[in-house]
XYZ file of C-alpha atoms in Angstrom:
113
model
C 11.403 15.543 14.210
C 13.049 12.126 13.917
C 10.499 10.748 16.381
C 7.658 12.047 14.211
C 9.270 10.524 11.128
C 9.609 7.211 12.958
C 5.974 7.245 14.064
C 4.762 8.027 10.548
C 6.934 5.182 9.237
C 5.334 2.801 11.753
C 1.895 3.888 10.525
C 3.109 3.329 6.951
C 4.067 -0.243 7.883
C 0.667 -0.755 9.520
C -0.970 0.253 6.230
C 1.249 -2.248 4.437
C 0.264 -4.949 6.909
C -3.386 -4.101 6.271
C -3.050 -4.694 2.541
C -1.042 -7.902 2.922
C -3.306 -9.131 5.728
C -6.430 -8.408 3.715
C -5.052 -10.437 0.813
C -3.701 -13.319 2.885
C -6.919 -13.764 4.857
C -8.591 -14.735 1.563
C -5.909 -17.302 0.670
C -7.957 -20.463 1.291
C -11.349 -18.986 0.547
C -13.258 -20.399 -2.402
C -14.871 -17.038 -3.165
C -12.450 -14.195 -2.651
C -13.502 -10.638 -1.952
C -11.798 -7.358 -1.176
C -11.837 -6.650 2.544
C -12.213 -3.086 3.743
C -8.823 -3.685 5.341
C -7.176 -3.626 1.895
C -8.685 -0.276 0.940
C -8.029 1.269 4.354
C -4.464 -0.050 4.324
C -3.903 1.477 0.889
C -5.316 4.824 2.015
C -3.094 4.697 5.103
C -0.094 4.008 2.879
C -0.996 6.952 0.648
C -1.393 9.459 3.480
C 1.675 8.317 5.408
C 3.768 8.059 2.233
C 2.978 11.658 1.333
C 3.765 12.646 4.923
C 7.109 10.828 4.809
C 8.101 12.591 1.593
C 6.998 15.922 3.070
C 9.067 15.284 6.182
C 12.131 14.504 4.057
C 11.688 17.816 2.241
C 11.148 19.627 5.551
C 14.327 18.113 6.992
C 16.215 19.007 3.797
C 17.001 15.339 3.144
C 17.384 14.015 -0.405
C 14.263 12.586 -2.053
C 14.403 10.007 -4.841
C 11.512 11.347 -6.916
C 11.469 8.578 -9.572
C 11.254 5.957 -6.825
C 8.455 7.839 -5.073
C 6.630 8.270 -8.387
C 6.840 4.548 -9.154
C 5.652 3.606 -5.668
C 2.774 6.071 -5.969
C 1.791 4.651 -9.356
C 1.753 1.101 -8.009
C -0.304 2.219 -5.015
C -2.809 4.014 -7.249
C -3.358 0.772 -9.192
C -3.840 -1.141 -5.913
C -6.321 1.474 -4.700
C -8.197 1.479 -8.015
C -8.571 -2.312 -7.976
C -9.669 -2.280 -4.337
C -12.157 0.543 -4.967
C -13.727 -0.983 -8.074
C -14.094 -4.476 -6.590
C -14.790 -3.549 -2.944
C -18.546 -4.262 -2.935
C -18.601 -7.376 -5.072
C -19.413 -10.675 -3.412
C -16.542 -12.354 -5.230
C -13.678 -11.046 -7.292
C -11.662 -12.722 -10.032
C -8.510 -14.435 -8.863
C -6.395 -12.085 -10.965
C -7.643 -9.080 -8.967
C -6.880 -10.699 -5.631
C -3.492 -11.984 -6.806
C -2.738 -8.697 -8.562
C -3.224 -6.686 -5.398
C -0.937 -9.058 -3.518
C 1.710 -9.071 -6.248
C 1.658 -5.293 -6.630
C 2.039 -4.903 -2.879
C 5.070 -7.197 -2.873
C 6.440 -5.257 -5.864
C 6.021 -2.024 -3.899
C 7.954 -3.558 -1.002
C 10.696 -4.576 -3.421
C 10.931 -1.076 -4.870
C 11.117 0.415 -1.372
C 13.836 -1.937 -0.165
C 15.937 -2.604 -3.254
C 15.980 0.802 -4.970
């Protein structure tokens, strides 16, 4: 079961890389847009995050529910921004920067809490 948990965690990191990569690829662009990579990365994070929590419950390991709730809330905001602005030719800088900042915040919550 530890191997499965490790593989799901790797997929979770790939989702994270998708969000960060989708934001960073727009760094120097004059007109920024939301890549499909951002939305797919967020969906990957959601599915694998739920799976990781489920595996912790299945293995009878402790789960920090407030931390998971906060991370889920941040991810929902990221997904909402990506969904609303996904088909626009250009997005406001605050949307692009907000997705990046919220992703870094989610990393901070995961590591520091």
